[in-house]
Structures are given as C-alpha cells and as structure tokens.
Amino acid sequence: DGGITQSPKYLFRKEGQNVTLSCEQNLNHDAMYWYRQDPGQGLRLIYYSQIVNDFQKGDIAEGYSVSREKKESFPLTVTSAQKNPTAFYLCASSIWIRAGNEKLFFGSGTQLSVL
Amino acid sequence: QQQVKQSPQSLIVQKGGISIINCAYENTAFDYFPWYQQFPGKGPALLIAIRPDVSEKKEGRFTISFNKSAKQFSLHIMDSQPGDSATYFCAASMRTDKLIFGTGTRLQVFP
C-alpha cells in the first residue's frame, strides 16, 4: 500500500527532553511537510522540504528541527525549546511544490503530550 | 492578507439536511481552493477542489460554490449523513506556493 506512515501514534515528552517524530512515505513524492494541529487553530505549517538535503521554515518553526537525508523520510524533532508541544502532529507529502495546487497526502498523525 | 477565515467553528445538522461551511480570503492572487475532510484520529484527505475560473463544482453530494468578487467560497453537503461527521478544512494557495488552511469546522450529523 502506498502512503505515509507516522510513528509513534502517541508520544509523551518529559520536560527538557527532545523527542523525534517519524514520517516515512513510499509515494515517491519530492515535497514533504510537517503541520501542527491544535483545537480551533487549524493546521499550521512547521517545516517543509522540496528536495533531499533542503528544507524551509514554515510559520511556526521555533522549537522544532527537521532533516531530509532521504527522499522517503522527513523526521521532526520537538526540542526542549518548544514550551507548549502538546498537539497533534501531521506529516504530509505532495508530488512537488513548484507545480502549485498539488494534492497533499497526510499521515495518520502523532499525538504528543507533555508529562 | 494570507489568512483564510472559516466559519462556523462547529455545526450540528440533522440527517438529510444541508451542511454549509463558509470561507473567506483577502489575497486575490490565490488560485486554488481545496477542501479537506478529517475523521477523528486520522489525517485530512482531499475532498474536492475548485479554481477561480468556475463558480461551482459538484462531486456527488459535495458542492463548492465560489464567489470571486466577494472573495468567498463555501462547501455544501447535501443530504448530510452521520458518516459525514468530521472536521472540514478549507484552504487556498497561489501557484508555486504552499497551502494556507482555515481553522476548521467540526460537523456533527445526527440521525
């Protein structure tokens, strides 16, 4: 089955701890994205990547970091600098961003909570 | 100017009724307007999309109405069913740029 796999489904973070959310896609898409979802605030873009070894900050990048070493993988690290990390995190991909108007394919999300 | 304003935040509709969700935008350079549907615990999925050269697009029970002069677009769900209960997001983008999402509408359809 082609798609996007996010893991884990639930994650708990202790204060001062960095945690990494996994996102893998087998759709052969060039572009990948990380969104944060909070109730009543919609989907806010954290980071996106159009090509391997390149990524750009989205609207709320502070306290987060990413890497894109492989086309299939785009992990997100929530650092201790992110003071309010509790949210539902969604990874997405699209064929490529420069075509515009591209359909986004989303994973099933990771719910991150603070202990 | 980059915002997409969505209303209402929540909507309760009886089975068989019409669900209407509205979105408004400011940036006239937007040229792509999709709607995404999200079920609890899942990621959103593209439901239907429209470009500004048409005023309406219909796919089954789902219709997008687009008013270019008013800078508004809306999703109409005809004959709403309990299985339509989900969160709906409108979005907009300019060519070669990222999607801007609305804040979402939680729809509940009761039998």
mmCIF file of C-alpha atoms in Angstrom:
data_model
loop_
_atom_site.group_PDB
_atom_site.id
_atom_site.type_symbol
_atom_site.label_atom_id
_atom_site.label_comp_id
_atom_site.label_asym_id
_atom_site.label_seq_id
_atom_site.Cartn_x
_atom_site.Cartn_y
_atom_site.Cartn_z
ATOM 1 C CA ASP A 1 0.000 0.000 0.000
ATOM 2 C CA GLY A 2 1.318 3.427 -0.898
ATOM 3 C CA GLY A 3 1.073 6.111 1.677
ATOM 4 C CA ILE A 4 2.566 7.985 4.567
ATOM 5 C CA THR A 5 3.442 6.277 7.821
ATOM 6 C CA GLN A 6 3.816 8.276 11.006
ATOM 7 C CA SER A 7 5.099 6.815 14.231
ATOM 8 C CA PRO A 8 4.528 6.596 17.063
ATOM 9 C CA LYS A 9 0.792 7.269 17.232
ATOM 10 C CA TYR A 10 1.124 8.579 20.809
ATOM 11 C CA LEU A 11 4.208 10.124 22.375
ATOM 12 C CA PHE A 12 4.879 11.581 25.785
ATOM 13 C CA ARG A 13 7.598 14.099 26.465
ATOM 14 C CA LYS A 14 9.191 14.916 29.775
ATOM 15 C CA GLU A 15 10.213 18.478 30.489
ATOM 16 C CA GLY A 16 13.601 19.300 28.989
ATOM 17 C CA GLN A 17 13.540 16.312 26.694
ATOM 18 C CA ASN A 18 13.864 16.263 22.915
ATOM 19 C CA VAL A 19 11.604 13.847 21.062
ATOM 20 C CA THR A 20 11.593 12.785 17.427
ATOM 21 C CA LEU A 21 8.521 12.011 15.340
ATOM 22 C CA SER A 22 8.979 9.722 12.384
ATOM 23 C CA CYS A 23 7.470 10.213 8.923
ATOM 24 C CA GLU A 24 8.071 7.843 6.020
ATOM 25 C CA GLN A 25 6.451 7.904 2.567
ATOM 26 C CA ASN A 26 6.567 5.447 -0.309
ATOM 27 C CA LEU A 27 4.706 7.630 -2.794
ATOM 28 C CA ASN A 28 7.914 8.837 -4.459
ATOM 29 C CA HIS A 29 6.896 12.411 -3.645
ATOM 30 C CA ASP A 30 9.510 15.150 -3.690
ATOM 31 C CA ALA A 31 7.835 17.508 -1.225
ATOM 32 C CA MET A 32 7.160 16.741 2.429
ATOM 33 C CA TYR A 33 5.615 18.845 5.184
ATOM 34 C CA TRP A 34 5.045 18.934 8.919
ATOM 35 C CA TYR A 35 1.905 20.532 10.336
ATOM 36 C CA ARG A 36 0.799 21.125 13.893
ATOM 37 C CA GLN A 37 -2.910 20.871 14.709
ATOM 38 C CA ASP A 38 -4.411 22.495 17.810
ATOM 39 C CA PRO A 39 -8.143 22.660 18.514
ATOM 40 C CA GLY A 40 -9.678 25.725 16.885
ATOM 41 C CA GLN A 41 -6.430 26.754 15.180
ATOM 42 C CA GLY A 42 -6.444 24.645 12.072
ATOM 43 C CA LEU A 43 -3.274 23.333 10.500
ATOM 44 C CA ARG A 44 -0.128 25.377 10.944
ATOM 45 C CA LEU A 45 2.970 24.673 8.893
ATOM 46 C CA ILE A 46 6.133 23.916 10.868
ATOM 47 C CA TYR A 47 8.662 22.952 8.197
ATOM 48 C CA TYR A 48 8.626 21.772 4.616
ATOM 49 C CA SER A 49 11.115 20.228 2.235
ATOM 50 C CA GLN A 50 11.062 20.311 -1.537
ATOM 51 C CA ILE A 51 14.097 18.148 -2.123
ATOM 52 C CA VAL A 52 16.575 15.948 -0.280
ATOM 53 C CA ASN A 53 19.025 17.838 1.961
ATOM 54 C CA ASP A 54 16.976 21.035 1.750
ATOM 55 C CA PHE A 55 14.154 22.332 3.917
ATOM 56 C CA GLN A 56 12.496 25.638 4.811
ATOM 57 C CA LYS A 57 10.853 27.045 7.893
ATOM 58 C CA GLY A 58 7.111 27.346 7.948
ATOM 59 C CA ASP A 59 5.014 29.666 10.077
ATOM 60 C CA ILE A 60 5.820 28.160 13.494
ATOM 61 C CA ALA A 61 9.325 26.637 13.212
ATOM 62 C CA GLU A 62 10.661 27.845 16.570
ATOM 63 C CA GLY A 63 11.437 24.947 18.896
ATOM 64 C CA TYR A 64 11.434 22.374 16.099
ATOM 65 C CA SER A 65 14.071 20.886 13.803
ATOM 66 C CA VAL A 66 13.953 18.585 10.801
ATOM 67 C CA SER A 67 16.228 16.682 8.454
ATOM 68 C CA ARG A 68 15.763 15.308 4.943
ATOM 69 C CA GLU A 69 18.580 12.866 4.306
ATOM 70 C CA LYS A 70 16.435 10.536 2.223
ATOM 71 C CA LYS A 71 13.563 11.242 -0.154
ATOM 72 C CA GLU A 72 11.327 8.867 1.789
ATOM 73 C CA SER A 73 11.950 10.220 5.274
ATOM 74 C CA PHE A 74 11.316 13.562 6.987
ATOM 75 C CA PRO A 75 11.662 13.256 10.786
ATOM 76 C CA LEU A 76 10.622 16.090 13.086
ATOM 77 C CA THR A 77 12.389 16.761 16.394
ATOM 78 C CA VAL A 78 10.490 18.670 19.046
ATOM 79 C CA THR A 79 13.176 20.277 21.158
ATOM 80 C CA SER A 80 13.093 21.418 24.774
ATOM 81 C CA ALA A 81 12.867 24.972 23.422
ATOM 82 C CA GLN A 82 9.273 24.286 22.370
ATOM 83 C CA LYS A 83 7.451 25.249 25.546
ATOM 84 C CA ASN A 84 3.995 24.184 24.502
ATOM 85 C CA PRO A 85 4.479 20.994 22.472
ATOM 86 C CA THR A 86 1.181 19.286 23.261
ATOM 87 C CA ALA A 87 -0.583 18.939 19.893
ATOM 88 C CA PHE A 88 -1.473 16.589 17.076
ATOM 89 C CA TYR A 89 1.350 16.499 14.525
ATOM 90 C CA LEU A 90 0.667 15.692 10.909
ATOM 91 C CA CYS A 91 3.137 14.807 8.185
ATOM 92 C CA ALA A 92 2.169 15.251 4.535
ATOM 93 C CA SER A 93 3.664 14.888 1.104
ATOM 94 C CA SER A 94 2.921 16.048 -2.416
ATOM 95 C CA ILE A 95 4.397 15.324 -5.805
ATOM 96 C CA TRP A 96 6.315 18.581 -5.753
ATOM 97 C CA ILE A 97 5.596 22.065 -4.552
ATOM 98 C CA ARG A 98 6.537 24.170 -7.578
ATOM 99 C CA ALA A 99 3.699 22.864 -9.706
ATOM 100 C CA GLY A 100 1.323 24.571 -7.323
ATOM 101 C CA ASN A 101 -2.142 23.353 -6.498
ATOM 102 C CA GLU A 102 -0.817 19.943 -5.557
ATOM 103 C CA LYS A 103 -2.855 17.442 -3.587
ATOM 104 C CA LEU A 104 -1.479 16.818 -0.120
ATOM 105 C CA PHE A 105 -1.400 13.276 1.223
ATOM 106 C CA PHE A 106 -1.426 13.131 5.018
ATOM 107 C CA GLY A 107 -0.308 10.524 7.516
ATOM 108 C CA SER A 108 -2.488 9.496 10.468
ATOM 109 C CA GLY A 109 -0.707 11.786 12.872
ATOM 110 C CA THR A 110 1.162 11.629 16.170
ATOM 111 C CA GLN A 111 -0.409 12.935 19.377
ATOM 112 C CA LEU A 112 2.323 14.447 21.532
ATOM 113 C CA SER A 113 1.629 15.146 25.175
ATOM 114 C CA VAL A 114 3.755 16.556 27.966
ATOM 115 C CA LEU A 115 4.164 14.558 31.172
ATOM 116 C CA GLN B 1 -3.689 39.027 3.767
ATOM 117 C CA GLN B 2 -2.502 35.446 3.829
ATOM 118 C CA GLN B 3 -5.333 34.264 6.081
ATOM 119 C CA VAL B 4 -8.297 32.128 5.188
ATOM 120 C CA LYS B 5 -11.209 32.719 7.557
ATOM 121 C CA GLN B 6 -13.544 29.778 8.097
ATOM 122 C CA SER B 7 -16.944 29.637 9.766
ATOM 123 C CA PRO B 8 -18.692 28.266 11.685
ATOM 124 C CA GLN B 9 -16.322 26.577 14.114
ATOM 125 C CA SER B 10 -18.859 23.835 14.722
ATOM 126 C CA LEU B 11 -22.059 22.746 13.020
ATOM 127 C CA ILE B 12 -24.809 20.350 14.010
ATOM 128 C CA VAL B 13 -27.113 19.093 11.263
ATOM 129 C CA GLN B 14 -29.866 16.535 11.200
ATOM 130 C CA LYS B 15 -29.551 13.569 8.863
ATOM 131 C CA GLY B 16 -30.823 14.504 5.412
ATOM 132 C CA GLY B 17 -30.205 18.209 5.922
ATOM 133 C CA ILE B 18 -27.794 20.535 4.131
ATOM 134 C CA SER B 19 -24.479 21.403 5.757
ATOM 135 C CA ILE B 20 -22.903 24.697 4.709
ATOM 136 C CA ILE B 21 -19.385 25.823 5.636
ATOM 137 C CA ASN B 22 -18.037 29.186 4.544
ATOM 138 C CA CYS B 23 -14.562 30.542 3.906
ATOM 139 C CA ALA B 24 -13.293 33.993 3.024
ATOM 140 C CA TYR B 25 -9.920 35.212 1.816
ATOM 141 C CA GLU B 26 -8.196 38.519 1.075
ATOM 142 C CA ASN B 27 -5.389 37.646 -1.315
ATOM 143 C CA THR B 28 -6.688 37.910 -4.882
ATOM 144 C CA ALA B 29 -3.633 36.006 -6.104
ATOM 145 C CA PHE B 30 -4.991 32.764 -4.653
ATOM 146 C CA ASP B 31 -5.915 30.454 -7.496
ATOM 147 C CA TYR B 32 -6.620 27.091 -5.908
ATOM 148 C CA PHE B 33 -9.244 26.366 -3.249
ATOM 149 C CA PRO B 34 -9.435 22.815 -1.868
ATOM 150 C CA TRP B 35 -11.487 21.341 0.934
ATOM 151 C CA TYR B 36 -10.054 18.629 3.181
ATOM 152 C CA GLN B 37 -12.037 16.204 5.348
ATOM 153 C CA GLN B 38 -10.597 14.807 8.578
ATOM 154 C CA PHE B 39 -12.035 11.983 10.681
ATOM 155 C CA PRO B 40 -11.057 11.738 14.372
ATOM 156 C CA GLY B 41 -7.555 10.367 14.886
ATOM 157 C CA LYS B 42 -6.766 10.492 11.174
ATOM 158 C CA GLY B 43 -5.033 12.856 8.813
ATOM 159 C CA PRO B 44 -7.032 15.101 6.485
ATOM 160 C CA ALA B 45 -7.827 13.907 2.966
ATOM 161 C CA LEU B 46 -8.657 15.984 -0.102
ATOM 162 C CA LEU B 47 -12.411 16.078 -0.620
ATOM 163 C CA ILE B 48 -12.967 18.490 -3.501
ATOM 164 C CA ALA B 49 -11.205 21.492 -5.021
ATOM 165 C CA ILE B 50 -12.029 24.424 -7.283
ATOM 166 C CA ARG B 51 -10.163 27.018 -9.309
ATOM 167 C CA PRO B 52 -11.454 30.593 -9.745
ATOM 168 C CA ASP B 53 -12.410 30.189 -13.405
ATOM 169 C CA VAL B 54 -15.611 28.345 -12.381
ATOM 170 C CA SER B 55 -18.326 29.326 -9.917
ATOM 171 C CA GLU B 56 -19.371 25.868 -8.847
ATOM 172 C CA LYS B 57 -18.044 22.332 -8.732
ATOM 173 C CA LYS B 58 -20.062 19.302 -7.728
ATOM 174 C CA GLU B 59 -18.921 15.834 -6.784
ATOM 175 C CA GLY B 60 -21.718 13.624 -5.565
ATOM 176 C CA ARG B 61 -23.329 15.224 -2.521
ATOM 177 C CA PHE B 62 -20.486 17.733 -2.139
ATOM 178 C CA THR B 63 -20.519 21.100 -3.912
ATOM 179 C CA ILE B 64 -18.116 24.024 -3.789
ATOM 180 C CA SER B 65 -19.620 27.421 -4.569
ATOM 181 C CA PHE B 66 -17.130 30.141 -5.442
ATOM 182 C CA ASN B 67 -17.776 33.891 -5.459
ATOM 183 C CA LYS B 68 -14.720 35.615 -6.878
ATOM 184 C CA SER B 69 -15.983 39.175 -6.419
ATOM 185 C CA ALA B 70 -16.837 38.582 -2.762
ATOM 186 C CA LYS B 71 -13.653 36.540 -2.207
ATOM 187 C CA GLN B 72 -15.662 33.773 -0.618
ATOM 188 C CA PHE B 73 -16.161 30.092 -1.199
ATOM 189 C CA SER B 74 -18.302 27.533 0.544
ATOM 190 C CA LEU B 75 -18.820 23.804 0.874
ATOM 191 C CA HIS B 76 -22.345 22.432 0.665
ATOM 192 C CA ILE B 77 -23.070 18.880 1.757
ATOM 193 C CA MET B 78 -26.472 17.775 0.506
ATOM 194 C CA ASP B 79 -28.444 15.005 2.230
ATOM 195 C CA SER B 80 -25.956 15.018 5.115
ATOM 196 C CA GLN B 81 -25.284 11.602 6.652
ATOM 197 C CA PRO B 82 -23.869 10.544 10.038
ATOM 198 C CA GLY B 83 -20.818 9.258 8.134
ATOM 199 C CA ASP B 84 -20.117 12.846 7.064
ATOM 200 C CA SER B 85 -19.393 13.753 10.697
ATOM 201 C CA ALA B 86 -15.830 15.023 10.565
ATOM 202 C CA THR B 87 -13.758 18.194 10.653
ATOM 203 C CA TYR B 88 -13.628 20.119 7.390
ATOM 204 C CA PHE B 89 -10.827 22.480 6.414
ATOM 205 C CA CYS B 90 -10.900 24.951 3.572
ATOM 206 C CA ALA B 91 -7.596 26.090 2.123
ATOM 207 C CA ALA B 92 -6.152 28.368 -0.529
ATOM 208 C CA SER B 93 -2.893 28.754 -2.370
ATOM 209 C CA MET B 94 -1.147 30.678 -5.094
ATOM 210 C CA ARG B 95 0.617 28.852 -7.886
ATOM 211 C CA THR B 96 4.014 27.508 -6.698
ATOM 212 C CA ASP B 97 3.220 28.323 -3.075
ATOM 213 C CA LYS B 98 2.067 26.426 -0.024
ATOM 214 C CA LEU B 99 -1.497 25.870 1.090
ATOM 215 C CA ILE B 100 -2.986 28.199 3.706
ATOM 216 C CA PHE B 101 -5.585 26.362 5.800
ATOM 217 C CA GLY B 102 -8.673 27.694 7.523
ATOM 218 C CA THR B 103 -9.258 26.948 11.205
ATOM 219 C CA GLY B 104 -11.623 24.033 10.578
ATOM 220 C CA THR B 105 -15.309 23.249 11.131
ATOM 221 C CA ARG B 106 -16.415 20.306 13.209
ATOM 222 C CA LEU B 107 -19.551 18.854 11.629
ATOM 223 C CA GLN B 108 -21.849 16.520 13.545
ATOM 224 C CA VAL B 109 -24.727 14.881 11.722
ATOM 225 C CA PHE B 110 -27.341 13.319 13.973
ATOM 226 C CA PRO B 111 -29.755 10.583 12.857
#
